[in-house]
Short mmCIF file of C-alpha atoms and ligand atoms in Angstrom, two decimals:
data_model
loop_
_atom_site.label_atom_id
_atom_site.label_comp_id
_atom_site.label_asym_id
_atom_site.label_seq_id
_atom_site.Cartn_x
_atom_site.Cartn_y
_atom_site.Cartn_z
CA UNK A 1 126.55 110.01 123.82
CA UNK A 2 130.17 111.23 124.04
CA UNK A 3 130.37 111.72 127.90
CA UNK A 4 133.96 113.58 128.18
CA UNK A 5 132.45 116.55 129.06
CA UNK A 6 129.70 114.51 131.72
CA UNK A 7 132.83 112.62 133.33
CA UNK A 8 135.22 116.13 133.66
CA UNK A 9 132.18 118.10 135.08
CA UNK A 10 132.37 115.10 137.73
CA UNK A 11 136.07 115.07 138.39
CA UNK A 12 136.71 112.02 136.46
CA UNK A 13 139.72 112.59 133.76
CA UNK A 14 138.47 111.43 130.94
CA UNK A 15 141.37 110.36 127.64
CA UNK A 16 141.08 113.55 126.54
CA UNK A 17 140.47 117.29 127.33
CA UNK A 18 137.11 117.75 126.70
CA UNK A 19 136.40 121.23 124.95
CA UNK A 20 133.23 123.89 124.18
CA UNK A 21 133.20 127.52 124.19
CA UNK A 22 131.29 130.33 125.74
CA UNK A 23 128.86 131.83 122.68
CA UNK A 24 130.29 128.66 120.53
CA UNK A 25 127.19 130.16 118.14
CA UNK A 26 127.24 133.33 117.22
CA UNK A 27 128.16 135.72 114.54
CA UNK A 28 131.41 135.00 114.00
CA UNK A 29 130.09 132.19 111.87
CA UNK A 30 128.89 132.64 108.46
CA UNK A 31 126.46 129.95 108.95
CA UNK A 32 124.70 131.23 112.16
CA UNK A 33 124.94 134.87 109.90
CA UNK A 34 123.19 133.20 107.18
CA UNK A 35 119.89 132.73 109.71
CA UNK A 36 120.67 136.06 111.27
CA UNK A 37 119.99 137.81 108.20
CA UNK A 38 116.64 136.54 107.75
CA UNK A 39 115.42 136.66 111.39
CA UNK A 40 116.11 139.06 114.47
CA UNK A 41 118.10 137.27 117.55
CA UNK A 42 115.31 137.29 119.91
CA UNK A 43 113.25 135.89 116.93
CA UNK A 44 115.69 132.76 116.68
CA UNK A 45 115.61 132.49 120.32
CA UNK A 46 111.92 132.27 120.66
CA UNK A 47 112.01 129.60 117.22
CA UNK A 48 112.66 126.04 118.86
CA UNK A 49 112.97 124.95 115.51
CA UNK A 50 116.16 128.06 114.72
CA UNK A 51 117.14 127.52 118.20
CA UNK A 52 117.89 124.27 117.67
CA UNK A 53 119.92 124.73 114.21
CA UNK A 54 121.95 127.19 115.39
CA UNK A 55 122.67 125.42 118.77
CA UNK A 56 123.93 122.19 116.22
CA UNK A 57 126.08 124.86 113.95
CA UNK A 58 129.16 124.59 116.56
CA UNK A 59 128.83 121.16 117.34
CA UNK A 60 128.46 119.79 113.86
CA UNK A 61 131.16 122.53 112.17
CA UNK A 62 133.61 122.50 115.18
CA UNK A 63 133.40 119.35 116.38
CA UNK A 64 133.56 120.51 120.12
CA UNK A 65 132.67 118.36 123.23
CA UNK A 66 129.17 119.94 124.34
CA UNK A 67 126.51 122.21 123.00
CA UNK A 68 125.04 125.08 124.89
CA UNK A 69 121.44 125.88 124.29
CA UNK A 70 120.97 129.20 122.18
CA UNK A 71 119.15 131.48 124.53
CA UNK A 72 120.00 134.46 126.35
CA UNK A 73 120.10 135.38 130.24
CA UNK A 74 117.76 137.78 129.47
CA UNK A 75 114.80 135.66 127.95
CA UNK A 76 113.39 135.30 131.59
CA UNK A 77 112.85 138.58 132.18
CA UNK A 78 110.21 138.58 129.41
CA UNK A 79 108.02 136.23 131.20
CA UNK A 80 108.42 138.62 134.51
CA UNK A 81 106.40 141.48 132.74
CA UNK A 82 109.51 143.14 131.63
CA UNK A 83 110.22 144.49 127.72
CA UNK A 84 113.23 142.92 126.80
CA UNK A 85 114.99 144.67 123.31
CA UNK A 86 117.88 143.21 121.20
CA UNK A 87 118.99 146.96 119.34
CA UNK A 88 121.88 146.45 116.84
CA UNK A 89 125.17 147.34 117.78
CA UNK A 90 123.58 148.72 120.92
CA UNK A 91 123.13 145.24 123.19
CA UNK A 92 120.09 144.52 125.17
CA UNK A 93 117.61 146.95 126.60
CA UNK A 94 115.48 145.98 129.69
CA UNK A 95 112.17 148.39 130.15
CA UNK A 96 111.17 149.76 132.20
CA UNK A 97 113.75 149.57 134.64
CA UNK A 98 113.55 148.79 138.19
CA UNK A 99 115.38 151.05 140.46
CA UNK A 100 113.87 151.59 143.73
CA UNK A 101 111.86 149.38 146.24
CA UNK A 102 108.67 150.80 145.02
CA UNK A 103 108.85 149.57 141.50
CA UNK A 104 109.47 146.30 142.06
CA UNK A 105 105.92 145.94 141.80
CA UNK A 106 106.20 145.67 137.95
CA UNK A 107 107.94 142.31 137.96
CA UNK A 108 105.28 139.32 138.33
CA UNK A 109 106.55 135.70 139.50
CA UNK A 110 108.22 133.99 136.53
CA UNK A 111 105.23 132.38 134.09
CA UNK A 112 106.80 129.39 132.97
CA UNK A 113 104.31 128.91 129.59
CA UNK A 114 105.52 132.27 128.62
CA UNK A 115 108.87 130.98 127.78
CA UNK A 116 107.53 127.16 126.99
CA UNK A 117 110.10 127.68 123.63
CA UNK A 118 112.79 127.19 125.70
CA UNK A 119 112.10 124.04 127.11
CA UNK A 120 110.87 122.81 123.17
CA UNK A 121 114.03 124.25 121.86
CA UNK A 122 115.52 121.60 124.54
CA UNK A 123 113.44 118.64 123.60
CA UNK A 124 114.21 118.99 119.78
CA UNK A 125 118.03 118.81 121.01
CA UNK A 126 117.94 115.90 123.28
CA UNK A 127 116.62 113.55 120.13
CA UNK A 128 120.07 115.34 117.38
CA UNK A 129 122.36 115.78 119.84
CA UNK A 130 125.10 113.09 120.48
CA UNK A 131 127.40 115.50 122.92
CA UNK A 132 125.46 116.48 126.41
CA UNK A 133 123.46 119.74 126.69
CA UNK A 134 124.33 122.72 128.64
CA UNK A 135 121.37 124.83 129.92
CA UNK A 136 121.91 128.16 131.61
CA UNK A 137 120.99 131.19 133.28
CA UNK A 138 122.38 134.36 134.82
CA UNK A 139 123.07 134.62 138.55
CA UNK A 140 120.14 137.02 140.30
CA UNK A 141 123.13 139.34 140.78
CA UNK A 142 124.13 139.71 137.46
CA UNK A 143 120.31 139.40 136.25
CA UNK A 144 119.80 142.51 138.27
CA UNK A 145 122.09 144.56 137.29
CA UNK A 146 120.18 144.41 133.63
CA UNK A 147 116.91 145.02 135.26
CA UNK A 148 118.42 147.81 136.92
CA UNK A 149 120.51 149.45 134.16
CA UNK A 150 117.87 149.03 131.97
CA UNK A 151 120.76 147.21 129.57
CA UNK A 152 124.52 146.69 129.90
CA UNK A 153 126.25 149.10 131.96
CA UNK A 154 129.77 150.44 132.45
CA UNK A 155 129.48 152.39 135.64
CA UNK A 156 126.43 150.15 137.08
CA UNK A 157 126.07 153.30 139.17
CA UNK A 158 122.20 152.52 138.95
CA UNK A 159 122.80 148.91 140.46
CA UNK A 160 125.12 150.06 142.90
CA UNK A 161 122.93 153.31 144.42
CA UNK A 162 120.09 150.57 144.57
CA UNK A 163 121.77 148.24 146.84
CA UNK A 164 123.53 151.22 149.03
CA UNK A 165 120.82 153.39 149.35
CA UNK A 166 117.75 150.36 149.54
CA UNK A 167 119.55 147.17 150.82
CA UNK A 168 116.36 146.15 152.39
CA UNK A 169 114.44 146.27 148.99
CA UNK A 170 117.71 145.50 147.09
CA UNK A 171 117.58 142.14 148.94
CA UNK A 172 113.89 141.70 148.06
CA UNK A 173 114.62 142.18 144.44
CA UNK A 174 117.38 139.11 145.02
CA UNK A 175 114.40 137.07 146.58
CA UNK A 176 112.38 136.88 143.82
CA UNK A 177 115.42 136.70 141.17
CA UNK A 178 116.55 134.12 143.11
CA UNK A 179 113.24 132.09 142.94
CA UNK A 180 112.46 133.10 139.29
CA UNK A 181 116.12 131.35 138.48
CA UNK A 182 115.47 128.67 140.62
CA UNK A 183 112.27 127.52 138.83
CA UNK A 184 113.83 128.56 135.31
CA UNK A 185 116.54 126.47 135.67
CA UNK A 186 114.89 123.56 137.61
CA UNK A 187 112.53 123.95 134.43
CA UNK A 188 115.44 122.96 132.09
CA UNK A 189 116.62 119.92 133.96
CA UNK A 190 113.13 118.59 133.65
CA UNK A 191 113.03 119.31 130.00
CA UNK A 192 116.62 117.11 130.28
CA UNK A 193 119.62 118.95 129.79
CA UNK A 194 122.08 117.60 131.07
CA UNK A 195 124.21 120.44 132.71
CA UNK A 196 123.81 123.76 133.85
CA UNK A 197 126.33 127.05 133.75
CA UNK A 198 125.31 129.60 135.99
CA UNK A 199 126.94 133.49 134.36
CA UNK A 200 127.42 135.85 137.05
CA UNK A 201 128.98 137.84 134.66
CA UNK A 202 128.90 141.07 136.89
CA UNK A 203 129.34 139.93 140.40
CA UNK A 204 133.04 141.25 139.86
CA UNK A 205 132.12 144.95 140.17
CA UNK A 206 131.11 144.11 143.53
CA UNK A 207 133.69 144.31 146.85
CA UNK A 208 134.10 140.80 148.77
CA UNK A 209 132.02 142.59 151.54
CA UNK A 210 129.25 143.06 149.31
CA UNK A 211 129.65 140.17 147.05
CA UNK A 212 129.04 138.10 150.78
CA UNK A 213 126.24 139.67 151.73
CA UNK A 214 124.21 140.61 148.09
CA UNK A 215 125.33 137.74 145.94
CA UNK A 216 126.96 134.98 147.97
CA UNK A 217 123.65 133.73 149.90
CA UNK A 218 121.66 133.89 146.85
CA UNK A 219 123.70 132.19 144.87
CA UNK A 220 124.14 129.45 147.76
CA UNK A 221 120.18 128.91 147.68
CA UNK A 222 119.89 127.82 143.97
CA UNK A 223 123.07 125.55 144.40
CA UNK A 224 121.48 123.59 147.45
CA UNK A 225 117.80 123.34 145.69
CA UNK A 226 119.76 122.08 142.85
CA UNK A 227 122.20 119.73 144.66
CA UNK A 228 121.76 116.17 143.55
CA UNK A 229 120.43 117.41 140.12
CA UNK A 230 122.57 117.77 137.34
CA UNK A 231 126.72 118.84 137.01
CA UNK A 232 126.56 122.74 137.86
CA UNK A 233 129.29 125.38 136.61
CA UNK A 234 130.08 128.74 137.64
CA UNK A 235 131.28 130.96 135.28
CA UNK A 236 132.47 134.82 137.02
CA UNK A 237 135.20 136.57 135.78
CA UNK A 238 137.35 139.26 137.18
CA UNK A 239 137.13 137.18 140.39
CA UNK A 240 140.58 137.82 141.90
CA UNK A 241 139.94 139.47 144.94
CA UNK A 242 136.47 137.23 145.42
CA UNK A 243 138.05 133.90 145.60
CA UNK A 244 137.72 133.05 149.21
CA UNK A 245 133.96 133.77 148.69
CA UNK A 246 133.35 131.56 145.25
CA UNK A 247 135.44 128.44 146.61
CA UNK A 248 132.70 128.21 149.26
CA UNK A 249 130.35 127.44 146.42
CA UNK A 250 129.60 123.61 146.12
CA UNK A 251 129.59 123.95 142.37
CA UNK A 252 130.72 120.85 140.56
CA UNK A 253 133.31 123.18 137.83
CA UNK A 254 134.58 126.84 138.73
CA UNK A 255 134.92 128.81 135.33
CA UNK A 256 137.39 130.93 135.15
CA UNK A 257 138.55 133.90 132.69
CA UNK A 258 142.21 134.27 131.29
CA UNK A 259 143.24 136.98 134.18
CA UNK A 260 144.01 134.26 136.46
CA UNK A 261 146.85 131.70 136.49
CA UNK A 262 145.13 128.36 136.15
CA UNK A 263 148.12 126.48 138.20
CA UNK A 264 147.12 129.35 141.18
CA UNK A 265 143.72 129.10 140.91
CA UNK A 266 144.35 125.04 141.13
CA UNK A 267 145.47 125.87 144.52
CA UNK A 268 143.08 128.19 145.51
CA UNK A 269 139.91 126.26 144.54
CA UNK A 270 141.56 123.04 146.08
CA UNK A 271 142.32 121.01 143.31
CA UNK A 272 138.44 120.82 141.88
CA UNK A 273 136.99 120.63 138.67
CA UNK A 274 138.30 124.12 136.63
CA UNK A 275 137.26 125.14 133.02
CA UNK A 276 138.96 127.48 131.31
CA UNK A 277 140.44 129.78 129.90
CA UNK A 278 141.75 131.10 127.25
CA UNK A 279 141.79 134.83 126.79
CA UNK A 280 138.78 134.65 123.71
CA UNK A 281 141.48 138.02 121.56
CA UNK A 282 144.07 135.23 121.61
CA UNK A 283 142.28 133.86 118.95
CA UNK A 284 143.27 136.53 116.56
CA UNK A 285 146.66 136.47 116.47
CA UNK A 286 149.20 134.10 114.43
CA UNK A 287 148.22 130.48 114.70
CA UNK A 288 152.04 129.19 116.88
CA UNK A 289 151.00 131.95 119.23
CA UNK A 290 147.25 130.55 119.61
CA UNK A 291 148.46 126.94 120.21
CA UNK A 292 151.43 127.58 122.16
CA UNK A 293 148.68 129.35 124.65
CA UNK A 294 146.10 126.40 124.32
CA UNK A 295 149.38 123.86 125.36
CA UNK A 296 150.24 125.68 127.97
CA UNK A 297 146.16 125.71 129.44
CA UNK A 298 145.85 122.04 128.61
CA UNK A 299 149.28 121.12 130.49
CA UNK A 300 148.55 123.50 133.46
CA UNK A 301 144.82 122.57 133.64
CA UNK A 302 146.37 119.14 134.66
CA UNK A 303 146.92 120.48 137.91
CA UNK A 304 142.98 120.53 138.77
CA UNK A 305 140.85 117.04 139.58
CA UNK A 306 139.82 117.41 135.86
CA UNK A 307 139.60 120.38 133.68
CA UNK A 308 137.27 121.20 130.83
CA UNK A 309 139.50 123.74 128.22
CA UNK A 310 137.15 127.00 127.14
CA UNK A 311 137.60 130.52 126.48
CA UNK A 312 137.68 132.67 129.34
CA UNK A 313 134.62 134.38 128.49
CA UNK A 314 132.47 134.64 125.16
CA UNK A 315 134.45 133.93 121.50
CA UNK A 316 134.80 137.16 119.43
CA UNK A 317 132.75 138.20 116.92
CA UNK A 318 136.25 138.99 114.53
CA UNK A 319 137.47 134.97 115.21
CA UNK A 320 138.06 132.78 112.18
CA UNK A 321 135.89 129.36 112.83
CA UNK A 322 139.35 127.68 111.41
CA UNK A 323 141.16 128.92 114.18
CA UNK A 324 138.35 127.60 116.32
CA UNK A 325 138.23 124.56 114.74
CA UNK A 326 142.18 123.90 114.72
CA UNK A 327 142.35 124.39 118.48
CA UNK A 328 139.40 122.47 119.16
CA UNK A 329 141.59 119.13 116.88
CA UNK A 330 144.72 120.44 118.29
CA UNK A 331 142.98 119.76 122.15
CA UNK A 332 141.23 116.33 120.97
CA UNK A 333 144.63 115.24 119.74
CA UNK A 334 146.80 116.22 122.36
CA UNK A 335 148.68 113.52 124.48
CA UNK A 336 150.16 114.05 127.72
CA UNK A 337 152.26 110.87 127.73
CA UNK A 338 154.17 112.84 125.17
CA UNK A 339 154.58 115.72 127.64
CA UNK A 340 155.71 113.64 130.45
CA UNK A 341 158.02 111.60 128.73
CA UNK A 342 159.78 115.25 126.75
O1 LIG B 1 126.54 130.01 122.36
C1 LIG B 1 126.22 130.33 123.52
O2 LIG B 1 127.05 130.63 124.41
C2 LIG B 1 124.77 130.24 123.93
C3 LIG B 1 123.95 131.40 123.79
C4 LIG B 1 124.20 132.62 124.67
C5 LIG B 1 124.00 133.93 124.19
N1 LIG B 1 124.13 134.80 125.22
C6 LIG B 1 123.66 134.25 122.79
C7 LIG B 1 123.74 135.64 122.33
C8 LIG B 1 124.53 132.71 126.02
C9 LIG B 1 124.89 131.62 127.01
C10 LIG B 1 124.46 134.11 126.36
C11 LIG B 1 124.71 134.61 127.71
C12 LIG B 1 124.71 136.07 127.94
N2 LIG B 1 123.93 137.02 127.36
C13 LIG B 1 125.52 136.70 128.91
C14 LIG B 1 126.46 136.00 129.87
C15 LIG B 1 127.74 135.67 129.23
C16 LIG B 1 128.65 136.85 129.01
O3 LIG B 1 128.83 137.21 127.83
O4 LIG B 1 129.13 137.38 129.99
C17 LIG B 1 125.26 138.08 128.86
C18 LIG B 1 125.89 139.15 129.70
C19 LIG B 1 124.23 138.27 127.87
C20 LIG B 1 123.57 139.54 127.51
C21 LIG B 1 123.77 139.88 126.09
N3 LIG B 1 123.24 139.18 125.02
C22 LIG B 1 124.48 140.98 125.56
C23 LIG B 1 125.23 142.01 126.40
C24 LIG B 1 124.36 140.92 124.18
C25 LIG B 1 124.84 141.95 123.19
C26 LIG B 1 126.27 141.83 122.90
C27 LIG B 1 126.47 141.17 121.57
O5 LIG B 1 127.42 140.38 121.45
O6 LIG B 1 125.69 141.46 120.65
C28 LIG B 1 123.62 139.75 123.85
C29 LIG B 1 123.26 139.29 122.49
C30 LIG B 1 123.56 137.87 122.15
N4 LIG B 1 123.43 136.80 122.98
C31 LIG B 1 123.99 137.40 120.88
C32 LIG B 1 124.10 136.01 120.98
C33 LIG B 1 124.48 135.02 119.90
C34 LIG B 1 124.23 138.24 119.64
C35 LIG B 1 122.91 138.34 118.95
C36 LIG B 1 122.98 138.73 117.49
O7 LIG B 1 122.92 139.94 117.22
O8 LIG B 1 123.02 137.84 116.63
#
């Protein structure tokens, strides 16, 4: 198996920059489309045998350094009692939602069997697959805030009255989230994959007050019980004003999005394991433009233990898989003997 990715997640610089991107399958690619048109997402999640294709597409057509197991964060709620709805053009809807202390008597402890085509979808992989597999889920923060919204939110006013006006039952809700993750993502190691990326997607609309008292220790809990596992990366943008909170997390890779400067954030994560983080829009523009920005990530990414080059949050459903596929050979060739020596 090509271990680039394995050794970077470990701090160990491997020859090259090892390289996979968030959503690497997806619509932008006519291939994944093709499937698409004949089944409904959730459909193709719940399909080991779809899963599986469309988790090769990106590995086989870009060439890139991982694969990340098709899925969604959301596919867990489903086996909590929950309705969980993939509307097009509209993103997910969660039903019903769960917005005071009283109704969090409609979620039931995560039944593993219910989502048993997961952990298929993973042993299928694990026999095709020569690059390692990433499993994931959501944080329980940012897993709540879908339960709570009831779908994706821009306000999260929902979320946010929750945890001010119920903290006690707010942190109830992050107890069983917490344990339902836990046992969802313990699940996947067993099946074997080989990494996991946590996506606390949201924890950025939260102050560093609240982040440390409604995230943080939650977030702490799955990292210990999962200490000694498998590699473990944590993926939050917009975390700028969090960062004294997230280095405290003994992740093994902090991923980070394209509003931070990855030579700072070298600094303020003390040298460890980054991936990143390319803004994913940079990808449309003029091909110079793209590369000259991939350079630059590639040379400052030096800076960290070992870094693992990605976008700096999902790729775009308007990107060209050329594009894709020239900065993912543009990366594999890249030299920095050449750099030093200019
Ligand atoms: O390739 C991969 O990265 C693996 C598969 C994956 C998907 N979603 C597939 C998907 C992963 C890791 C996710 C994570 C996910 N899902 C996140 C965290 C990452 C992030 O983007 O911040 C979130 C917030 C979700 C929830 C979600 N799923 C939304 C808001 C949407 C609708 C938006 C959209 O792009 O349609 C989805 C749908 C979704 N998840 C698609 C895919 C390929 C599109 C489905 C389709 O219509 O074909």
């Amino acid at each position: 198996m090509r271990d680039a990715f394995l050794k970077a997640c470990k701090g160990v610089r491997p020859p090259y920059t090892p390289v996979w991107f968030m959503r690497q399958a997806g619509r932008y690619m006519p291939e994944y489309q093709k499937i698409r048109q004949k089944y409904d997402f959730l459909t193709m999640c719940k399909t080991p045998e779809i899963a599986a294709e469309v988790t090769m597409q990106p590995i086989k057509i870009l060439d890139v350094d991982a694969a990340i197991l098709f899925s969604d964060i959301l596919i867990p709620l489903e086996a909590m009692g929950l309705k969980v709805e993939f509307i097009n053009d509209k993103g997910p809807e969660v039903s019903p939602p769960v917005r005071t202390g009283s109704e969090l008597k409609i979620l039931r402890p995560l039944e593993l069997p219910a989502i048993d085509f997961v952990f298929k979808t993973i042993k299928i992989l694990l026999k095709e697959l020569d690059v390692p597999l990433i499993g994931f889920s959501a944080s329980p923060f940012t897993l709540a805030t879908y339960l709570i919204e009831g779908g994706s939110s821009k306000d999260f006013i929902n979320t946010k009255r929750f945890i001010f006006s119920e903290p006690e039952n707010f942190h109830n809700l992050m107890e069983i989230l917490t344990d339902a993750t836990m046992q969802y993502l313990l699940e996947q190691i067993k099946a074997g994959v080989h990494a996991v990326q946590i996506f606390d997607t949201w924890a950025g609309i939260l102050s560093p007050y609240d982040y440390a008292i409604f995230c943080k220790p939650y977030l702490k809990k799955i990292i210990e019980k999962l200490s000694s596992t498998v590699p473990l990366i944590y993926f939050c943008p917009n975390t700028s004003g969090l960062i004294n909170h997230i280095k405290d997390l003994e992740v093994d890779v902090f991923s980070l999005d394209w509003r931070v400067d990855i030579k700072e954030a070298c600094l303020n994560f003390d040298y460890r394991p980054l991936q990143g983080n390319l803004d994913p829009l940079v990808l449309l523009g003029r091909e110079d433009e793209v590369l000259k920005r991939v350079k630059t990530i590639l040379i400052d990414g030096r800076c960290a233990k070992s870094h693992i080059f990605n976008l700096g949050h999902g790729v775009n459903i308007n990107t060209s898989v050329d594009v894709l596929k020239k900065v993912v050979d543009f990366i594999h060739e890249f030299r920095f003997e050449e750099v030093n020596r200019a």
